[in-house]
CSV table of C-alpha atoms in Angstrom, one decimal:
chain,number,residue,atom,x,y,z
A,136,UNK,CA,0.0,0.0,0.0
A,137,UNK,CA,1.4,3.5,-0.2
A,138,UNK,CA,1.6,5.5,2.7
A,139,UNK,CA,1.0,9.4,3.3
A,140,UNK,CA,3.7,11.2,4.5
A,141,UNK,CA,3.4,11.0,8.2
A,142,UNK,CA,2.8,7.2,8.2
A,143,UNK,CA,5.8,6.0,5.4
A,144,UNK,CA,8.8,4.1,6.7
A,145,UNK,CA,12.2,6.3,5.7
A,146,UNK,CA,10.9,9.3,5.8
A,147,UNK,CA,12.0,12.1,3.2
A,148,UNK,CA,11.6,15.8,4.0
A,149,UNK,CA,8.7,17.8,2.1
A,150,UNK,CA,10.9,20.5,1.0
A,151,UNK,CA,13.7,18.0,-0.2
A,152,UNK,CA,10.9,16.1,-2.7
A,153,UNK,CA,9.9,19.2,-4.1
A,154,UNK,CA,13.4,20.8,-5.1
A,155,UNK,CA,14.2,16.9,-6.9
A,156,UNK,CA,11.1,17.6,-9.1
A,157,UNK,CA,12.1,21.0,-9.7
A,158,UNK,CA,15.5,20.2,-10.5
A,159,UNK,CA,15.0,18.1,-14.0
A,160,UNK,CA,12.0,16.6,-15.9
A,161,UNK,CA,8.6,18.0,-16.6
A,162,UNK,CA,8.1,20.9,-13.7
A,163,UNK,CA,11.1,21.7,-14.1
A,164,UNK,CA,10.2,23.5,-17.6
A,165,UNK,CA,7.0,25.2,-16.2
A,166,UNK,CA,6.2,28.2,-15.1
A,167,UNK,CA,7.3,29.2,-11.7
A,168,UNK,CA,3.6,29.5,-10.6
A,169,UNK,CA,2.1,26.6,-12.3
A,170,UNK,CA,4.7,24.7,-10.5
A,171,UNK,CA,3.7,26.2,-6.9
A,172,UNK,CA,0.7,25.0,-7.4
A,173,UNK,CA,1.2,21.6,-8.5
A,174,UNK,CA,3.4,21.3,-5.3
A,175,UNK,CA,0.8,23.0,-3.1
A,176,UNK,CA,-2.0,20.7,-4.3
A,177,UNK,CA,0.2,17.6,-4.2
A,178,UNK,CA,0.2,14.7,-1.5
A,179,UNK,CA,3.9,12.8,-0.8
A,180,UNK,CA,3.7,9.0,-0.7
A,181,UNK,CA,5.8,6.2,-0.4
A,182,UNK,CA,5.9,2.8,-2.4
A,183,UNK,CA,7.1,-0.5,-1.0
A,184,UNK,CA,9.9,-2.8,-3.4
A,185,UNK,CA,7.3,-4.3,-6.0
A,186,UNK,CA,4.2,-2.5,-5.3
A,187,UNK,CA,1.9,-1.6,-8.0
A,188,UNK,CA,1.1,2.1,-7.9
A,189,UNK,CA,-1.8,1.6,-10.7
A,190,UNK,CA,-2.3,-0.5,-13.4
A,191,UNK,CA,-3.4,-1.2,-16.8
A,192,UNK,CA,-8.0,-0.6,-16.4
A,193,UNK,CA,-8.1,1.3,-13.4
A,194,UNK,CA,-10.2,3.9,-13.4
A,195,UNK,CA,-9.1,7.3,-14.4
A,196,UNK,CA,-6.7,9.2,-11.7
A,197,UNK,CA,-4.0,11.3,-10.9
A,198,UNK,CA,-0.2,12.1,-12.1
A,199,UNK,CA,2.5,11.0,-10.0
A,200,UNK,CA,6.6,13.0,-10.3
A,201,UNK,CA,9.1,10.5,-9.3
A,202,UNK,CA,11.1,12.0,-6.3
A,203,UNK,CA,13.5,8.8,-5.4
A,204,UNK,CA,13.8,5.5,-6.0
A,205,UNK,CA,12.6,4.3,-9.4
A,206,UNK,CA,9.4,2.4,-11.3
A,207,UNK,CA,9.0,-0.1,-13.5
A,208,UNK,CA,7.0,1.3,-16.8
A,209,UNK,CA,4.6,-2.5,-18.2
A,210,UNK,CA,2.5,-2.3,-21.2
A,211,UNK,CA,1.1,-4.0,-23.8
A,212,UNK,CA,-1.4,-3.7,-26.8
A,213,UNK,CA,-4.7,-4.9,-25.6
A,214,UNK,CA,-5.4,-8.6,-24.9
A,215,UNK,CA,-1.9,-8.9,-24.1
A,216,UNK,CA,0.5,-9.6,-21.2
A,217,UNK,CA,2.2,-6.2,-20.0
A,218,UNK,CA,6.0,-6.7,-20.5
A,219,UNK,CA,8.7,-4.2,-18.8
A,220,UNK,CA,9.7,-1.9,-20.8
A,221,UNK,CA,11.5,1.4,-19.7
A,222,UNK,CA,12.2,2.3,-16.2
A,223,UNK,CA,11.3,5.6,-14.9
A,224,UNK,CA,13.8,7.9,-13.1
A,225,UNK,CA,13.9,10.9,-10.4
A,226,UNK,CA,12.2,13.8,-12.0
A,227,UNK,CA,9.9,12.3,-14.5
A,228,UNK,CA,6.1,12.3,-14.1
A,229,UNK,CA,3.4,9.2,-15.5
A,230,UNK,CA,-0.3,8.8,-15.8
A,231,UNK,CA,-1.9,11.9,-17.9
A,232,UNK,CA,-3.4,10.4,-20.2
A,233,UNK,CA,-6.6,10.3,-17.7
A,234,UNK,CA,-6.2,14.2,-17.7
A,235,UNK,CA,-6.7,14.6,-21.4
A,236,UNK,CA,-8.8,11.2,-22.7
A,237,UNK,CA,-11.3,10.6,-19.3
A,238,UNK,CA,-10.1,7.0,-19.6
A,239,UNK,CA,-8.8,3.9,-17.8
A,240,UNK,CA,-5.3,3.6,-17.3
A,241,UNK,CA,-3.4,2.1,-20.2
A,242,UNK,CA,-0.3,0.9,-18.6
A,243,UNK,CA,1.1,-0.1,-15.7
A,244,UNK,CA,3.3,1.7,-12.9
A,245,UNK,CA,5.6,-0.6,-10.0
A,246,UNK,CA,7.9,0.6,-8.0
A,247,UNK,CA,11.5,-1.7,-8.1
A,248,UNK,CA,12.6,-0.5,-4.8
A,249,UNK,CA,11.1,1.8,-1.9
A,250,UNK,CA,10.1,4.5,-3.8
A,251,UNK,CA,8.7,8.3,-2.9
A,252,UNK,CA,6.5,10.3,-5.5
A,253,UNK,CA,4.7,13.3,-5.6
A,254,UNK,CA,1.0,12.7,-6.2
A,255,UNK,CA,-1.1,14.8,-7.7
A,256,UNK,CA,-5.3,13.8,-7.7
A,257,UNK,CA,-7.2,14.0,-10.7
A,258,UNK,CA,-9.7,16.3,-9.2
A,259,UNK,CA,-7.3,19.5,-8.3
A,260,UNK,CA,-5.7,19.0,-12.1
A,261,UNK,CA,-9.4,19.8,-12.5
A,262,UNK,CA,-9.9,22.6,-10.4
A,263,UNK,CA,-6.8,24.0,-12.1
A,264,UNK,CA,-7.9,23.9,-15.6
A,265,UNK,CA,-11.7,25.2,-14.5
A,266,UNK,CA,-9.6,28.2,-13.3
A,267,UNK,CA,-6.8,29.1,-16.2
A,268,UNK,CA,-7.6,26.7,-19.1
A,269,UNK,CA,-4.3,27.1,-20.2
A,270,UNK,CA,-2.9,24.5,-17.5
A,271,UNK,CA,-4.3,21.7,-19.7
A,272,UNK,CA,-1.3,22.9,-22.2
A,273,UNK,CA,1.3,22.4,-19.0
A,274,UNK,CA,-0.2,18.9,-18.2
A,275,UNK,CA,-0.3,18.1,-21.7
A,276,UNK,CA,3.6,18.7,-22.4
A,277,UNK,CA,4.0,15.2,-19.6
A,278,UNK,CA,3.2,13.3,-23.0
A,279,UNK,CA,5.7,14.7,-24.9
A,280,UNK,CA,8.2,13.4,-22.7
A,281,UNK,CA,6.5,10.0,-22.7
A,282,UNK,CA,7.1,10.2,-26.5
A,283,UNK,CA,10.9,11.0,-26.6
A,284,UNK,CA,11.5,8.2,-23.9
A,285,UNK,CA,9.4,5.6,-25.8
A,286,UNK,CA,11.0,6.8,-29.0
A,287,UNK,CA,14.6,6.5,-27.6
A,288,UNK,CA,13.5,2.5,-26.6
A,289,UNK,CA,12.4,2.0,-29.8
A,290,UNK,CA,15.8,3.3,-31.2
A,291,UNK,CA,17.6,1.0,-29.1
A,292,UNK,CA,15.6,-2.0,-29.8
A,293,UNK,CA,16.8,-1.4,-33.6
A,294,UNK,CA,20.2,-2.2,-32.9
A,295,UNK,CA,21.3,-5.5,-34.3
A,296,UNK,CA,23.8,-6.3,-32.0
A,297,UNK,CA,22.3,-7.7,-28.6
A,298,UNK,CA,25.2,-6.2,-26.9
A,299,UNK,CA,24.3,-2.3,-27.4
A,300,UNK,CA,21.0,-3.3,-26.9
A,301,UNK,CA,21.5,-4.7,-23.6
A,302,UNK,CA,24.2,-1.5,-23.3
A,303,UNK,CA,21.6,0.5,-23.8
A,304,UNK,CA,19.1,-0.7,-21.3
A,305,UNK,CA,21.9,0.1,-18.5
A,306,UNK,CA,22.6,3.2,-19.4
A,307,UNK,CA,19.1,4.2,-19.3
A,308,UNK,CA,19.2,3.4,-15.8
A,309,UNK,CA,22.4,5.1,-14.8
A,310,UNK,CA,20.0,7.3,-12.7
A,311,UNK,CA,20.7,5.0,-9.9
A,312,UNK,CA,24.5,5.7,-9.6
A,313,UNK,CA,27.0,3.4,-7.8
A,314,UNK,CA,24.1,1.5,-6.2
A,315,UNK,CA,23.4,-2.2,-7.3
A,316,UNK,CA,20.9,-2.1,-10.3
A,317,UNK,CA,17.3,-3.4,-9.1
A,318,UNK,CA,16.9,-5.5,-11.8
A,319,UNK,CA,17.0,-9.1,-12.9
A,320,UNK,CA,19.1,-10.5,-15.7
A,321,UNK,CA,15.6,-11.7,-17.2
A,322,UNK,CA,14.1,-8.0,-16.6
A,323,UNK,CA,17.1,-7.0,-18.4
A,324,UNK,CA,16.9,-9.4,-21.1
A,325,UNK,CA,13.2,-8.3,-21.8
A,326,UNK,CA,13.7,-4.6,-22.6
A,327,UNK,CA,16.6,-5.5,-24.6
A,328,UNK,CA,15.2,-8.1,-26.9
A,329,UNK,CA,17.9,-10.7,-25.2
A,330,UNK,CA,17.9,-14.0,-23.8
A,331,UNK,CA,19.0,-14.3,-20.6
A,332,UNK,CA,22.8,-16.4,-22.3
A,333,UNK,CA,22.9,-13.1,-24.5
A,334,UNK,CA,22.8,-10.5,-21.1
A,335,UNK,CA,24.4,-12.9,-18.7
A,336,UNK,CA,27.8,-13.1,-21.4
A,337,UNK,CA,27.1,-9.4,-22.1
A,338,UNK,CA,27.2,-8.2,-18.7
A,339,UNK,CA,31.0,-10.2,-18.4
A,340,UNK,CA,32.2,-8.5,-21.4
A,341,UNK,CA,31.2,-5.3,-19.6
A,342,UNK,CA,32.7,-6.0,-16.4
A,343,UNK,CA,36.1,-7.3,-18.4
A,344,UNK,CA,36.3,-3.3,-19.3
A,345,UNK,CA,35.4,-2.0,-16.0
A,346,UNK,CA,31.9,-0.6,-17.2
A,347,UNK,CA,29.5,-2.9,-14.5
A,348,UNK,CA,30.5,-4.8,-11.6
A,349,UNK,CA,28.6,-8.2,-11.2
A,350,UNK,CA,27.8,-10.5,-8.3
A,351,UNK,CA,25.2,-12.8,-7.8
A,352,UNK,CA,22.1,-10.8,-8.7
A,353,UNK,CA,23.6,-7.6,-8.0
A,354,UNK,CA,24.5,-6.0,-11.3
A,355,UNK,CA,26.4,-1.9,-10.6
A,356,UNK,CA,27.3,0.7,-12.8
A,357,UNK,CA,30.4,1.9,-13.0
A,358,UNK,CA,31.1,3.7,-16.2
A,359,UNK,CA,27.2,4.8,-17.4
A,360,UNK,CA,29.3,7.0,-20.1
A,361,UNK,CA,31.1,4.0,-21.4
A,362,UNK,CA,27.7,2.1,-22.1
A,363,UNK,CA,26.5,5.2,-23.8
A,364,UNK,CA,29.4,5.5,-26.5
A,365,UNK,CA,29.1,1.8,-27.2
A,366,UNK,CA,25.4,1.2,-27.8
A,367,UNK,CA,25.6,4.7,-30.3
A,368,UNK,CA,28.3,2.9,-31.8
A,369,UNK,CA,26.9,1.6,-35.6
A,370,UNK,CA,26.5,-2.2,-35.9
């Protein structure tokens, strides 16, 4: 369950949450009043290792600004199983599209370790349209950034060697720093198109060249720059 901010476990200070989301990503563009507001209106909660924070059908709700820790992004055209396929960093926001379309959630949001975000409720994002309709513009520009990240994935999944792929997928997630990467060979091997041989011998090659450091399911990025350069490298 998430937990409001006097009730969560490793407690993070209200002033500290707001100047991460004003630091990078979405708010960070906005005007210096729209983003007061947002802030003001918003409700800090906590996310336990694996917990869903919504899912694919759930009725229409909120926008949520990733303040630590980090999510796991599932989706999947209709009828279909959701498979991981980005991970969501410090800064960046998820779940407008009930804003603009009125409609169930299309995707799903889980947090890969304890993880705080800013949440913002459906109904004020209301309020603040009914009272400068040009704030549907600001909430709007959230997608945009959805776009660019899925259309760097997509880019990445291109690649015909496995090992820039699976490059790739790390140094999208060098957000985390010199802390072991909370994700699975397999989870690895999923946004990268990989089987689990292909990442396993991958992530040795790395760690020959002093880019990762591997032990037993603990994988830790040493050189994020490194990965870069390679998996922008042509086939």
């Amino acid at each position: 369950m998430c937990y409001p901010l006097n009730m969560s476990p490793n407690l993070i200070k209200r002033d500290e949450a707001e100047a991460i989301l004003l630091q990078n990503g979405w708010l960070f563009h906005q005007p210096e009043a729209f983003q007061k507001e947002v802030l003001r209106r918003s409700i800090l909660v906590h996310f336990a290792p694996g917990e869903r924070i919504f899912g694919s059908g759930d009725e229409p709700a909120g926008i949520y600004g990733l303040v630590s820790g980090g999510v796991m992004i599932n989706t999947a055209p209709p009828n279909h199983i959701p498979q991981l396929i980005n991970v969501g960093a410090p800064g960046a926001w998820a779940g407008e599209g009930c804003f603009l379309t009125r409609q169930p959630r299309s995707f799903e949001l889980r947090a890969l370790v304890g993880t705080w975000a800013m949440y913002l409720p459906l109904e004020q994002m209301d309020e603040m349209a009914e009272a400068d309709p040009m704030v549907a513009h600001n909430f709007g520009q959230i997608i945009m950034a959805s776009v660019d990240a899925l259309i760097r994935v997509i880019h990445d999944l291109q690649r015909i060697d496995p090992d820039r792929r699976i490059a790739a997928v790390l140094q999208r997630a060098r957000w985390i720093g010199e802390h072991p990467l909370p994700l699975t060979q397999a989870e690895i091997g999923t946004m990268a198109r990989a089987s689990r041989r292909q990442v396993n011998a991958a992530l040795k090659r790395f760690a020959d060249q002093g880019w990762v450091k591997t032990r037993y399911r603990s994988i830790t990025i040493l050189n994020a720059e490194k990965l870069r350069l390679f998996s922008t490298q042509d086939d």
